[in-house]
Short mmCIF file of C-alpha atoms in Angstrom, two decimals:
data_model
loop_
_atom_site.label_atom_id
_atom_site.label_comp_id
_atom_site.label_asym_id
_atom_site.label_seq_id
_atom_site.Cartn_x
_atom_site.Cartn_y
_atom_site.Cartn_z
CA UNK A 1 25.47 25.27 14.39
CA UNK A 2 21.99 24.50 15.62
CA UNK A 3 18.66 24.79 13.92
CA UNK A 4 15.21 25.57 15.19
CA UNK A 5 11.81 25.32 13.57
CA UNK A 6 9.83 28.46 13.04
CA UNK A 7 6.10 28.86 13.01
CA UNK A 8 6.10 30.10 9.40
CA UNK A 9 5.08 26.93 7.35
CA UNK A 10 4.35 26.37 3.78
CA UNK A 11 0.72 27.23 4.44
CA UNK A 12 1.58 30.74 5.34
CA UNK A 13 3.79 31.27 2.29
CA UNK A 14 2.58 33.64 -0.39
CA UNK A 15 3.76 31.22 -3.27
CA UNK A 16 1.44 28.48 -1.89
CA UNK A 17 -1.52 30.79 -1.81
CA UNK A 18 -0.90 31.90 -5.31
CA UNK A 19 -0.50 28.46 -6.60
CA UNK A 20 -3.71 27.37 -4.93
CA UNK A 21 -5.62 30.35 -6.36
CA UNK A 22 -4.16 29.41 -9.78
CA UNK A 23 -5.40 25.92 -9.33
CA UNK A 24 -9.02 26.90 -8.89
CA UNK A 25 -8.87 30.04 -11.18
CA UNK A 26 -7.74 27.74 -14.16
CA UNK A 27 -10.82 25.61 -13.67
CA UNK A 28 -13.31 28.52 -13.20
CA UNK A 29 -11.93 30.37 -16.27
CA UNK A 30 -11.90 27.05 -18.30
CA UNK A 31 -15.61 26.42 -17.30
CA UNK A 32 -16.79 29.73 -18.67
CA UNK A 33 -14.56 29.72 -21.74
CA UNK A 34 -15.46 26.17 -22.71
CA UNK A 35 -17.75 27.26 -25.53
CA UNK A 36 -15.22 29.93 -26.80
CA UNK A 37 -12.46 28.40 -28.91
CA UNK A 38 -11.12 31.81 -30.06
CA UNK A 39 -10.60 33.10 -26.53
CA UNK A 40 -8.95 29.84 -25.52
CA UNK A 41 -6.60 30.04 -28.54
CA UNK A 42 -5.59 33.56 -27.45
CA UNK A 43 -4.74 32.20 -23.91
CA UNK A 44 -2.65 29.29 -25.32
CA UNK A 45 -0.92 31.61 -27.76
CA UNK A 46 -0.22 34.13 -25.00
CA UNK A 47 1.29 31.34 -22.72
CA UNK A 48 3.48 30.27 -25.65
CA UNK A 49 4.82 33.71 -26.10
CA UNK A 50 5.38 34.15 -22.40
CA UNK A 51 7.12 30.70 -22.18
CA UNK A 52 9.41 31.62 -25.17
CA UNK A 53 10.51 34.99 -23.65
CA UNK A 54 10.90 33.46 -20.22
CA UNK A 55 13.06 30.66 -21.48
CA UNK A 56 15.73 32.96 -23.05
CA UNK A 57 15.62 35.23 -19.95
CA UNK A 58 15.83 32.42 -17.42
CA UNK A 59 15.07 28.70 -18.35
CA UNK A 60 14.39 27.92 -14.71
CA UNK A 61 11.33 30.18 -14.80
CA UNK A 62 10.25 28.65 -18.10
CA UNK A 63 10.57 25.21 -16.48
CA UNK A 64 8.46 26.36 -13.58
CA UNK A 65 5.62 27.28 -16.00
CA UNK A 66 5.67 23.75 -17.46
CA UNK A 67 5.67 22.25 -14.01
CA UNK A 68 2.90 24.53 -12.91
CA UNK A 69 0.72 23.46 -15.93
CA UNK A 70 1.55 19.60 -15.35
CA UNK A 71 0.41 19.78 -11.69
CA UNK A 72 -2.20 22.48 -11.73
CA UNK A 73 -3.77 21.78 -15.11
CA UNK A 74 -5.62 18.61 -14.60
CA UNK A 75 -5.74 16.51 -17.73
CA UNK A 76 -4.20 19.39 -19.77
CA UNK A 77 -7.29 20.26 -21.88
CA UNK A 78 -8.61 23.15 -19.85
CA UNK A 79 -7.47 25.49 -22.85
CA UNK A 80 -6.82 24.30 -26.27
CA UNK A 81 -5.38 25.85 -29.44
CA UNK A 82 -7.91 24.58 -32.15
CA UNK A 83 -7.76 20.96 -30.98
CA UNK A 84 -4.25 20.97 -29.49
CA UNK A 85 -4.03 20.97 -25.61
CA UNK A 86 -2.25 23.62 -23.83
CA UNK A 87 -0.07 20.97 -22.12
CA UNK A 88 1.07 19.39 -25.26
CA UNK A 89 1.96 22.76 -26.88
CA UNK A 90 3.75 24.08 -23.85
CA UNK A 91 5.83 20.96 -23.36
CA UNK A 92 6.67 20.36 -26.98
CA UNK A 93 7.68 24.07 -27.26
CA UNK A 94 9.78 23.90 -24.27
CA UNK A 95 11.51 20.68 -25.37
CA UNK A 96 12.13 22.13 -28.87
CA UNK A 97 13.76 25.28 -27.30
CA UNK A 98 15.76 23.06 -24.98
CA UNK A 99 17.14 20.88 -27.81
CA UNK A 100 17.78 23.73 -30.21
CA UNK A 101 19.62 25.78 -27.57
CA UNK A 102 21.61 22.72 -26.51
CA UNK A 103 22.83 22.13 -29.99
CA UNK A 104 23.63 25.83 -30.73
CA UNK A 105 24.86 26.98 -27.28
CA UNK A 106 28.68 26.76 -26.73
CA UNK A 107 28.13 26.83 -22.87
CA UNK A 108 27.31 23.20 -22.18
CA UNK A 109 27.12 23.47 -18.53
CA UNK A 110 23.38 23.87 -18.40
CA UNK A 111 21.70 22.84 -21.73
CA UNK A 112 22.46 19.23 -22.50
CA UNK A 113 20.68 16.58 -24.53
CA UNK A 114 22.18 13.57 -22.67
CA UNK A 115 22.48 12.22 -19.27
CA UNK A 116 25.51 9.96 -18.03
CA UNK A 117 23.28 7.27 -16.86
CA UNK A 118 22.01 3.85 -18.11
CA UNK A 119 18.32 5.10 -17.56
CA UNK A 120 18.97 7.57 -20.44
CA UNK A 121 20.33 5.00 -22.89
CA UNK A 122 17.65 2.40 -22.54
CA UNK A 123 15.04 5.05 -23.74
CA UNK A 124 16.68 4.90 -27.20
CA UNK A 125 15.27 1.47 -28.12
CA UNK A 126 11.76 2.62 -26.94
CA UNK A 127 12.08 5.67 -29.28
CA UNK A 128 12.99 3.41 -32.19
CA UNK A 129 10.21 0.99 -31.46
CA UNK A 130 7.73 3.77 -31.09
CA UNK A 131 8.54 4.92 -34.62
CA UNK A 132 7.97 1.47 -35.87
CA UNK A 133 4.77 1.12 -33.94
CA UNK A 134 3.36 4.38 -35.26
CA UNK A 135 4.29 3.33 -38.79
CA UNK A 136 2.49 0.00 -38.31
CA UNK A 137 -0.54 1.88 -36.82
CA UNK A 138 -0.89 4.00 -39.97
CA UNK A 139 -0.36 0.90 -42.14
CA UNK A 140 -3.05 -0.98 -40.27
CA UNK A 141 -5.54 1.75 -40.93
CA UNK A 142 -5.48 3.65 -37.63
CA UNK A 143 -6.40 7.26 -37.86
CA UNK A 144 -3.27 9.58 -37.94
CA UNK A 145 -4.59 11.76 -35.21
CA UNK A 146 -5.18 8.74 -32.91
CA UNK A 147 -1.57 7.60 -33.60
CA UNK A 148 -0.37 11.08 -32.75
CA UNK A 149 -2.43 11.25 -29.53
CA UNK A 150 -1.01 7.94 -28.41
CA UNK A 151 2.62 8.93 -29.31
CA UNK A 152 2.49 12.23 -27.38
CA UNK A 153 2.49 10.78 -23.86
CA UNK A 154 5.80 8.75 -24.57
CA UNK A 155 7.40 12.05 -25.59
CA UNK A 156 7.14 13.22 -22.05
CA UNK A 157 10.07 10.79 -21.20
CA UNK A 158 12.05 13.73 -22.54
CA UNK A 159 11.18 15.70 -19.41
CA UNK A 160 14.02 13.68 -17.94
CA UNK A 161 16.54 16.07 -19.54
CA UNK A 162 15.26 19.41 -17.94
CA UNK A 163 14.32 17.49 -14.71
CA UNK A 164 17.85 16.26 -14.32
CA UNK A 165 19.64 19.47 -15.21
CA UNK A 166 17.37 22.12 -13.68
CA UNK A 167 16.68 20.86 -10.16
CA UNK A 168 19.89 22.18 -8.80
CA UNK A 169 18.74 25.37 -6.92
CA UNK A 170 16.85 25.28 -3.70
CA UNK A 171 14.19 27.67 -4.84
CA UNK A 172 13.24 25.23 -7.62
CA UNK A 173 13.00 22.34 -5.05
CA UNK A 174 10.87 24.47 -2.91
CA UNK A 175 8.62 25.47 -5.70
CA UNK A 176 8.15 21.84 -6.85
CA UNK A 177 7.27 20.65 -3.32
CA UNK A 178 4.74 23.38 -3.06
CA UNK A 179 3.21 22.40 -6.30
CA UNK A 180 2.71 18.78 -5.09
CA UNK A 181 1.06 20.02 -1.91
CA UNK A 182 -1.20 22.41 -3.78
CA UNK A 183 -2.09 19.50 -6.19
CA UNK A 184 -3.11 17.33 -3.18
CA UNK A 185 -5.11 20.03 -1.52
CA UNK A 186 -6.63 21.34 -4.66
CA UNK A 187 -7.61 17.83 -5.87
CA UNK A 188 -9.42 17.11 -2.58
CA UNK A 189 -11.24 20.37 -2.45
CA UNK A 190 -12.28 20.07 -6.15
CA UNK A 191 -13.43 16.48 -5.84
CA UNK A 192 -15.54 17.37 -2.70
CA UNK A 193 -16.93 20.46 -4.44
CA UNK A 194 -17.97 18.44 -7.35
CA UNK A 195 -19.36 15.72 -5.15
CA UNK A 196 -21.44 18.28 -3.25
CA UNK A 197 -22.86 19.71 -6.37
CA UNK A 198 -24.27 16.46 -7.53
CA UNK A 199 -25.42 14.96 -4.01
CA UNK A 200 -27.29 18.32 -3.35
CA UNK A 201 -28.76 18.17 -6.77
CA UNK A 202 -27.39 21.70 -7.48
CA UNK A 203 -26.31 20.33 -10.88
CA UNK A 204 -27.33 17.02 -12.65
CA UNK A 205 -26.08 14.37 -14.93
CA UNK A 206 -25.94 15.58 -18.58
CA UNK A 207 -26.14 19.23 -17.36
CA UNK A 208 -23.69 22.02 -18.28
CA UNK A 209 -21.14 21.33 -15.51
CA UNK A 210 -21.23 17.65 -16.24
CA UNK A 211 -20.54 18.13 -19.92
CA UNK A 212 -17.59 20.40 -19.02
CA UNK A 213 -16.26 17.96 -16.47
CA UNK A 214 -16.49 15.03 -18.92
CA UNK A 215 -15.39 16.77 -22.17
CA UNK A 216 -12.79 19.28 -20.79
CA UNK A 217 -11.62 18.06 -17.46
CA UNK A 218 -11.67 14.60 -19.02
CA UNK A 219 -13.32 13.18 -15.74
CA UNK A 220 -16.16 10.80 -14.91
CA UNK A 221 -19.02 11.40 -12.60
CA UNK A 222 -20.78 8.15 -11.91
CA UNK A 223 -24.04 7.73 -10.03
CA UNK A 224 -23.87 5.06 -7.32
CA UNK A 225 -26.70 5.88 -5.03
CA UNK A 226 -28.80 9.03 -4.22
CA UNK A 227 -26.13 10.18 -1.79
CA UNK A 228 -22.95 8.95 -3.52
CA UNK A 229 -21.31 9.65 -6.74
CA UNK A 230 -17.89 8.61 -7.91
CA UNK A 231 -15.62 11.52 -8.86
CA UNK A 232 -12.89 10.59 -11.15
CA UNK A 233 -10.28 12.68 -13.04
CA UNK A 234 -7.20 11.54 -14.96
CA UNK A 235 -4.85 13.44 -12.66
CA UNK A 236 -5.94 11.23 -9.71
CA UNK A 237 -3.37 8.64 -10.99
CA UNK A 238 -0.66 10.68 -9.23
CA UNK A 239 -2.49 10.49 -5.81
CA UNK A 240 -1.37 6.80 -4.82
CA UNK A 241 2.27 7.47 -5.56
CA UNK A 242 2.40 10.77 -3.82
CA UNK A 243 0.71 9.51 -0.70
CA UNK A 244 3.10 6.52 -0.69
CA UNK A 245 6.14 8.86 -0.75
CA UNK A 246 4.69 10.78 2.13
CA UNK A 247 3.91 7.58 4.15
CA UNK A 248 7.45 6.36 3.51
CA UNK A 249 8.81 9.54 5.13
CA UNK A 250 6.28 9.15 7.99
CA UNK A 251 7.78 5.60 8.63
CA UNK A 252 10.91 7.29 9.83
CA UNK A 253 10.52 7.26 13.65
CA UNK A 254 10.74 10.98 14.61
CA UNK A 255 8.57 13.82 15.25
CA UNK A 256 6.74 15.10 12.15
CA UNK A 257 4.87 18.18 11.38
CA UNK A 258 1.10 17.62 11.97
CA UNK A 259 0.37 19.19 8.42
CA UNK A 260 1.96 16.08 6.81
CA UNK A 261 -1.08 14.06 8.05
CA UNK A 262 -3.42 16.69 6.78
CA UNK A 263 -1.89 16.32 3.30
CA UNK A 264 -2.46 12.56 3.52
CA UNK A 265 -6.09 13.01 4.47
CA UNK A 266 -6.47 15.19 1.47
CA UNK A 267 -5.19 12.23 -0.61
CA UNK A 268 -7.46 9.91 1.28
CA UNK A 269 -10.54 12.07 0.40
CA UNK A 270 -9.68 11.89 -3.20
CA UNK A 271 -9.37 8.18 -3.09
CA UNK A 272 -12.56 7.76 -1.16
CA UNK A 273 -14.55 9.86 -3.71
CA UNK A 274 -12.73 8.37 -6.67
CA UNK A 275 -13.36 4.78 -5.13
CA UNK A 276 -11.42 3.04 -7.92
CA UNK A 277 -10.62 -0.55 -7.00
CA UNK A 278 -7.41 -0.49 -9.11
CA UNK A 279 -6.18 2.72 -7.24
CA UNK A 280 -6.92 1.30 -3.82
CA UNK A 281 -5.36 -2.23 -4.52
CA UNK A 282 -2.38 -0.33 -6.01
CA UNK A 283 -2.12 1.79 -2.95
CA UNK A 284 -2.10 -1.33 -0.66
CA UNK A 285 0.45 -2.89 -2.95
CA UNK A 286 2.70 0.13 -2.55
CA UNK A 287 2.21 -0.05 1.23
CA UNK A 288 3.56 -3.58 1.27
CA UNK A 289 6.57 -2.38 -0.63
CA UNK A 290 7.25 0.34 1.91
CA UNK A 291 7.96 -2.48 4.50
CA UNK A 292 11.42 -2.67 2.73
CA UNK A 293 14.12 -1.41 5.07
CA UNK A 294 11.56 -0.23 7.65
CA UNK A 295 11.04 -1.71 11.14
CA UNK A 296 7.81 -3.86 11.34
CA UNK A 297 6.22 -2.02 14.26
CA UNK A 298 6.61 1.38 12.57
CA UNK A 299 5.48 0.09 9.17
CA UNK A 300 2.49 -1.59 10.64
CA UNK A 301 1.56 1.43 12.68
CA UNK A 302 1.65 3.91 9.71
CA UNK A 303 0.15 1.41 7.28
CA UNK A 304 -2.93 0.60 9.45
CA UNK A 305 -3.34 4.33 10.27
CA UNK A 306 -3.42 5.20 6.53
CA UNK A 307 -6.02 2.41 5.65
CA UNK A 308 -8.11 3.32 8.62
CA UNK A 309 -8.14 6.87 7.62
CA UNK A 310 -9.24 6.04 3.96
CA UNK A 311 -12.11 3.88 5.46
CA UNK A 312 -13.13 6.63 8.01
CA UNK A 313 -13.06 9.34 5.31
CA UNK A 314 -15.21 7.19 3.03
CA UNK A 315 -17.69 6.42 5.85
CA UNK A 316 -17.89 10.15 7.04
CA UNK A 317 -18.57 11.25 3.39
CA UNK A 318 -21.52 8.80 3.23
CA UNK A 319 -22.82 9.75 6.71
CA UNK A 320 -22.93 13.42 5.88
CA UNK A 321 -24.28 13.07 2.38
CA UNK A 322 -27.00 10.63 3.50
CA UNK A 323 -27.92 12.51 6.56
CA UNK A 324 -26.77 9.54 8.70
CA UNK A 325 -28.87 6.97 6.98
CA UNK A 326 -25.91 5.09 5.33
CA UNK A 327 -22.31 4.28 6.23
CA UNK A 328 -21.65 3.34 2.57
CA UNK A 329 -20.78 -0.17 3.40
CA UNK A 330 -23.26 -1.40 0.85
CA UNK A 331 -21.41 0.60 -1.79
CA UNK A 332 -18.14 -1.06 -0.87
CA UNK A 333 -19.78 -4.50 -0.76
CA UNK A 334 -21.03 -4.03 -4.33
CA UNK A 335 -17.70 -2.90 -5.71
CA UNK A 336 -15.72 -5.78 -3.95
CA UNK A 337 -18.41 -8.39 -4.88
CA UNK A 338 -18.38 -7.43 -8.52
CA UNK A 339 -14.81 -8.63 -8.84
CA UNK A 340 -16.08 -12.14 -8.26
CA UNK A 341 -19.40 -11.69 -9.96
CA UNK A 342 -18.93 -9.06 -12.76
CA UNK A 343 -22.63 -9.26 -13.81
CA UNK A 344 -23.62 -7.41 -10.53
CA UNK A 345 -22.23 -4.18 -11.57
CA UNK A 346 -22.48 -2.34 -14.97
CA UNK A 347 -18.87 -1.06 -15.28
CA UNK A 348 -17.27 -4.48 -14.24
CA UNK A 349 -19.73 -6.36 -16.56
CA UNK A 350 -18.87 -3.97 -19.49
CA UNK A 351 -15.16 -4.23 -18.84
CA UNK A 352 -15.45 -8.06 -18.89
CA UNK A 353 -17.24 -7.80 -22.34
CA UNK A 354 -14.13 -6.19 -23.74
CA UNK A 355 -11.93 -9.33 -23.18
CA UNK A 356 -13.03 -11.28 -26.22
CA UNK A 357 -12.38 -8.66 -28.86
CA UNK A 358 -9.12 -7.67 -27.04
CA UNK A 359 -7.80 -11.19 -27.26
CA UNK A 360 -8.80 -11.52 -30.78
CA UNK A 361 -6.72 -8.35 -31.52
CA UNK A 362 -3.89 -9.81 -29.62
CA UNK A 363 -3.86 -13.01 -31.68
CA UNK A 364 -3.85 -11.18 -34.90
CA UNK A 365 -0.54 -9.24 -34.22
CA UNK A 366 0.99 -10.69 -31.17
CA UNK A 367 4.74 -9.99 -31.68
CA UNK A 368 4.74 -6.23 -32.95
CA UNK A 369 1.31 -5.34 -32.07
CA UNK A 370 -1.09 -3.67 -34.48
CA UNK A 371 0.59 -0.32 -33.77
CA UNK A 372 -0.36 2.69 -31.55
CA UNK A 373 -3.78 4.41 -32.23
CA UNK A 374 -5.79 1.25 -32.12
CA UNK A 375 -9.61 1.26 -31.74
CA UNK A 376 -11.63 -1.40 -30.17
CA UNK A 377 -15.09 -2.64 -31.24
CA UNK A 378 -17.36 -4.69 -28.90
CA UNK A 379 -21.07 -5.27 -28.17
CA UNK A 380 -22.45 -3.49 -25.23
CA UNK A 381 -23.86 -6.30 -22.95
CA UNK A 382 -26.82 -4.02 -21.99
CA UNK A 383 -27.83 -2.24 -25.09
CA UNK A 384 -26.44 -4.90 -27.53
CA UNK A 385 -25.09 -1.96 -29.68
CA UNK A 386 -21.86 -2.14 -31.51
CA UNK A 387 -19.47 0.31 -29.79
CA UNK A 388 -16.17 1.72 -31.12
CA UNK A 389 -13.89 3.07 -28.50
CA UNK A 390 -10.25 3.76 -27.65
CA UNK A 391 -10.65 2.94 -24.06
CA UNK A 392 -9.61 -0.68 -23.58
CA UNK A 393 -9.98 -0.56 -19.76
CA UNK A 394 -7.23 -3.17 -19.51
CA UNK A 395 -3.84 -1.61 -19.25
CA UNK A 396 -1.52 -4.47 -20.01
CA UNK A 397 -3.67 -5.96 -22.64
CA UNK A 398 -3.81 -2.61 -24.42
CA UNK A 399 -0.13 -2.48 -24.31
CA UNK A 400 0.16 -5.88 -25.98
CA UNK A 401 -2.44 -4.98 -28.61
CA UNK A 402 -0.78 -1.73 -29.72
CA UNK A 403 2.98 -2.55 -28.92
CA UNK A 404 2.90 -6.22 -29.16
CA UNK A 405 5.09 -8.47 -26.87
CA UNK A 406 8.25 -6.83 -28.06
CA UNK A 407 7.17 -3.15 -27.32
CA UNK A 408 5.59 -4.23 -24.06
CA UNK A 409 8.84 -6.04 -22.90
CA UNK A 410 10.83 -2.91 -23.88
CA UNK A 411 8.67 -0.56 -21.85
CA UNK A 412 8.59 -3.00 -18.88
CA UNK A 413 12.40 -3.46 -19.07
CA UNK A 414 12.81 0.33 -18.67
CA UNK A 415 10.68 0.26 -15.66
CA UNK A 416 12.48 -2.85 -14.36
CA UNK A 417 15.79 -1.07 -14.69
CA UNK A 418 14.50 1.93 -12.85
CA UNK A 419 13.39 -0.36 -10.03
CA UNK A 420 16.82 -1.96 -10.02
CA UNK A 421 18.68 1.37 -9.80
CA UNK A 422 16.32 2.49 -7.01
CA UNK A 423 16.92 -0.55 -4.91
CA UNK A 424 20.67 -0.28 -5.56
CA UNK A 425 20.64 3.20 -4.22
CA UNK A 426 18.51 2.11 -1.25
CA UNK A 427 21.08 -0.58 -0.32
CA UNK A 428 23.92 1.93 -0.56
CA UNK A 429 22.47 4.31 1.93
CA UNK A 430 22.89 3.37 5.61
CA UNK A 431 20.13 5.69 6.93
CA UNK A 432 17.60 8.22 5.41
CA UNK A 433 16.50 5.96 2.72
CA UNK A 434 12.67 6.60 3.26
CA UNK A 435 12.22 8.87 0.17
CA UNK A 436 13.75 6.34 -2.30
CA UNK A 437 11.48 3.53 -0.75
CA UNK A 438 8.55 5.77 -1.17
CA UNK A 439 9.43 6.42 -4.86
CA UNK A 440 9.68 2.56 -5.17
CA UNK A 441 6.30 2.12 -3.60
CA UNK A 442 4.79 4.68 -6.07
CA UNK A 443 6.16 2.55 -8.97
CA UNK A 444 4.57 -0.57 -7.45
CA UNK A 445 1.18 1.15 -7.20
CA UNK A 446 1.37 2.17 -10.92
CA UNK A 447 2.16 -1.33 -12.05
CA UNK A 448 -0.89 -2.70 -10.23
CA UNK A 449 -3.07 0.26 -11.39
CA UNK A 450 -2.06 -0.45 -14.83
CA UNK A 451 -4.06 -3.84 -14.76
CA UNK A 452 -7.24 -1.84 -15.59
CA UNK A 453 -5.92 1.53 -16.48
CA UNK A 454 -3.16 2.71 -18.75
CA UNK A 455 -0.90 3.93 -15.90
CA UNK A 456 2.39 3.04 -17.49
CA UNK A 457 1.69 5.03 -20.58
CA UNK A 458 -0.53 7.71 -19.19
CA UNK A 459 0.83 11.31 -19.64
CA UNK A 460 1.20 11.73 -15.79
CA UNK A 461 2.31 8.14 -15.23
CA UNK A 462 5.29 8.86 -17.63
CA UNK A 463 5.73 12.24 -15.88
CA UNK A 464 6.21 10.33 -12.66
CA UNK A 465 8.65 7.77 -14.15
CA UNK A 466 10.65 10.65 -15.77
CA UNK A 467 11.07 12.50 -12.42
CA UNK A 468 11.91 9.28 -10.61
CA UNK A 469 14.67 8.64 -13.32
CA UNK A 470 16.08 12.10 -12.87
CA UNK A 471 16.18 11.68 -9.11
CA UNK A 472 17.82 8.29 -9.24
CA UNK A 473 20.31 9.48 -11.78
CA UNK A 474 21.51 12.17 -9.37
CA UNK A 475 24.35 11.51 -6.90
CA UNK A 476 23.42 10.07 -3.52
CA UNK A 477 24.17 13.32 -1.70
CA UNK A 478 21.27 14.91 -3.46
CA UNK A 479 19.07 12.94 -1.06
CA UNK A 480 20.09 15.07 1.98
CA UNK A 481 19.22 18.30 0.16
CA UNK A 482 15.68 16.94 -0.98
CA UNK A 483 14.77 15.73 2.58
CA UNK A 484 15.88 19.12 4.10
CA UNK A 485 13.78 20.78 1.50
CA UNK A 486 10.77 18.92 2.38
CA UNK A 487 11.04 19.76 5.99
CA UNK A 488 11.93 23.40 5.36
CA UNK A 489 8.90 23.78 3.12
CA UNK A 490 6.43 22.26 5.75
CA UNK A 491 8.05 24.16 8.61
CA UNK A 492 10.84 26.40 7.69
CA UNK A 493 14.24 25.83 9.38
CA UNK A 494 16.47 28.73 10.27
CA UNK A 495 20.10 28.62 11.31
CA UNK A 496 21.10 30.05 14.61
#
């Protein structure tokens, strides 16, 4: 039996177009409904109702709704039900229905609340410790809603259950890949659109759009120069891992669809506009991991191409926005130089000022931590005002403050076991190991990003770990299906 590639790729598929329209439609509707809490509540309630009906009719479609919100819904706060985000409600309702139906349904072929793998059982100690940490947090005077907010991201580890049991049909695999592709394209266009609004002075700092972007999209827009603004949103944390998975597949020495490189340029645009040192260093760390099991020449070619593309995209953006007067190199020099001399940049100097109070909190409760939901107090080095914040800006230190040495080791041990299981699978495969190596590179990137950002216990960071766990827990032969699915989605394969 032979196969041939058709000209009907993912970009001509109706599902991809609808998902892309949904990506931008969600943001447009959210912007106009931001002041209207009642209308937002109606939308959230309607989605809960639809999710419930869909679950009992076909759990696959309910799972697609949850996945759609995760990858199209940004930080998850575009719509809220009187303070509760639509993401939190949809996922908790879905997991509740899953568990209840699992316990009451006699047919155990689909709904299960366990997975026959070590990666499932190591989550139990984490769940026990999180209960202890929440109790400590309340005992130490942390606000209850702060404790709950910090607890919710960890509950996303439960996505391992549906991810493991529901990714069995090809249509679900196709849908998930399309979601990821739409996420990359949509994130790039949305970042560029936002960048254009500010560089052309169509909108301004502290204006209506800025407040929506900050308070609803949970992003940051930072003035750097007259022609460059940093555009940052929480969902960008997934960009480095997804790019690394794609680059790992490109390291397989064969002919690839040109649209693969377009996808990676979308990711490069996001990284260039985000311009986070942690993301860029994490990405480079992931590239180094991709050398594992790959030939030096191919690895070097793809890695250099990826880094050159990010640099060229950054320079191109600066040339266009400055009308040719700047390449943006002075911006890069400032960001790199501030790592050695923190006082030369406001954000780096402010982050450095957090270290003294953070170390004081660590010394106070080093073993079990002070409990989740902690608040940090520090003196702003520019205004000399006392600031209370929940943003520590130091990922591992925040882990130790809240979870202590014990809790941090439990979480890192889970990730360590995941890395071990991944490498074990890679060693067991004689060929076509690129996807697993890409997943490994993504973990390396998140571990590095966590130095200054809470990547390991961020909602989308845990989402990534849960799906990698589900993938690793599956039999090795699933890999063939996934790779075939990737190529079919980009350029459909038909049998002859």
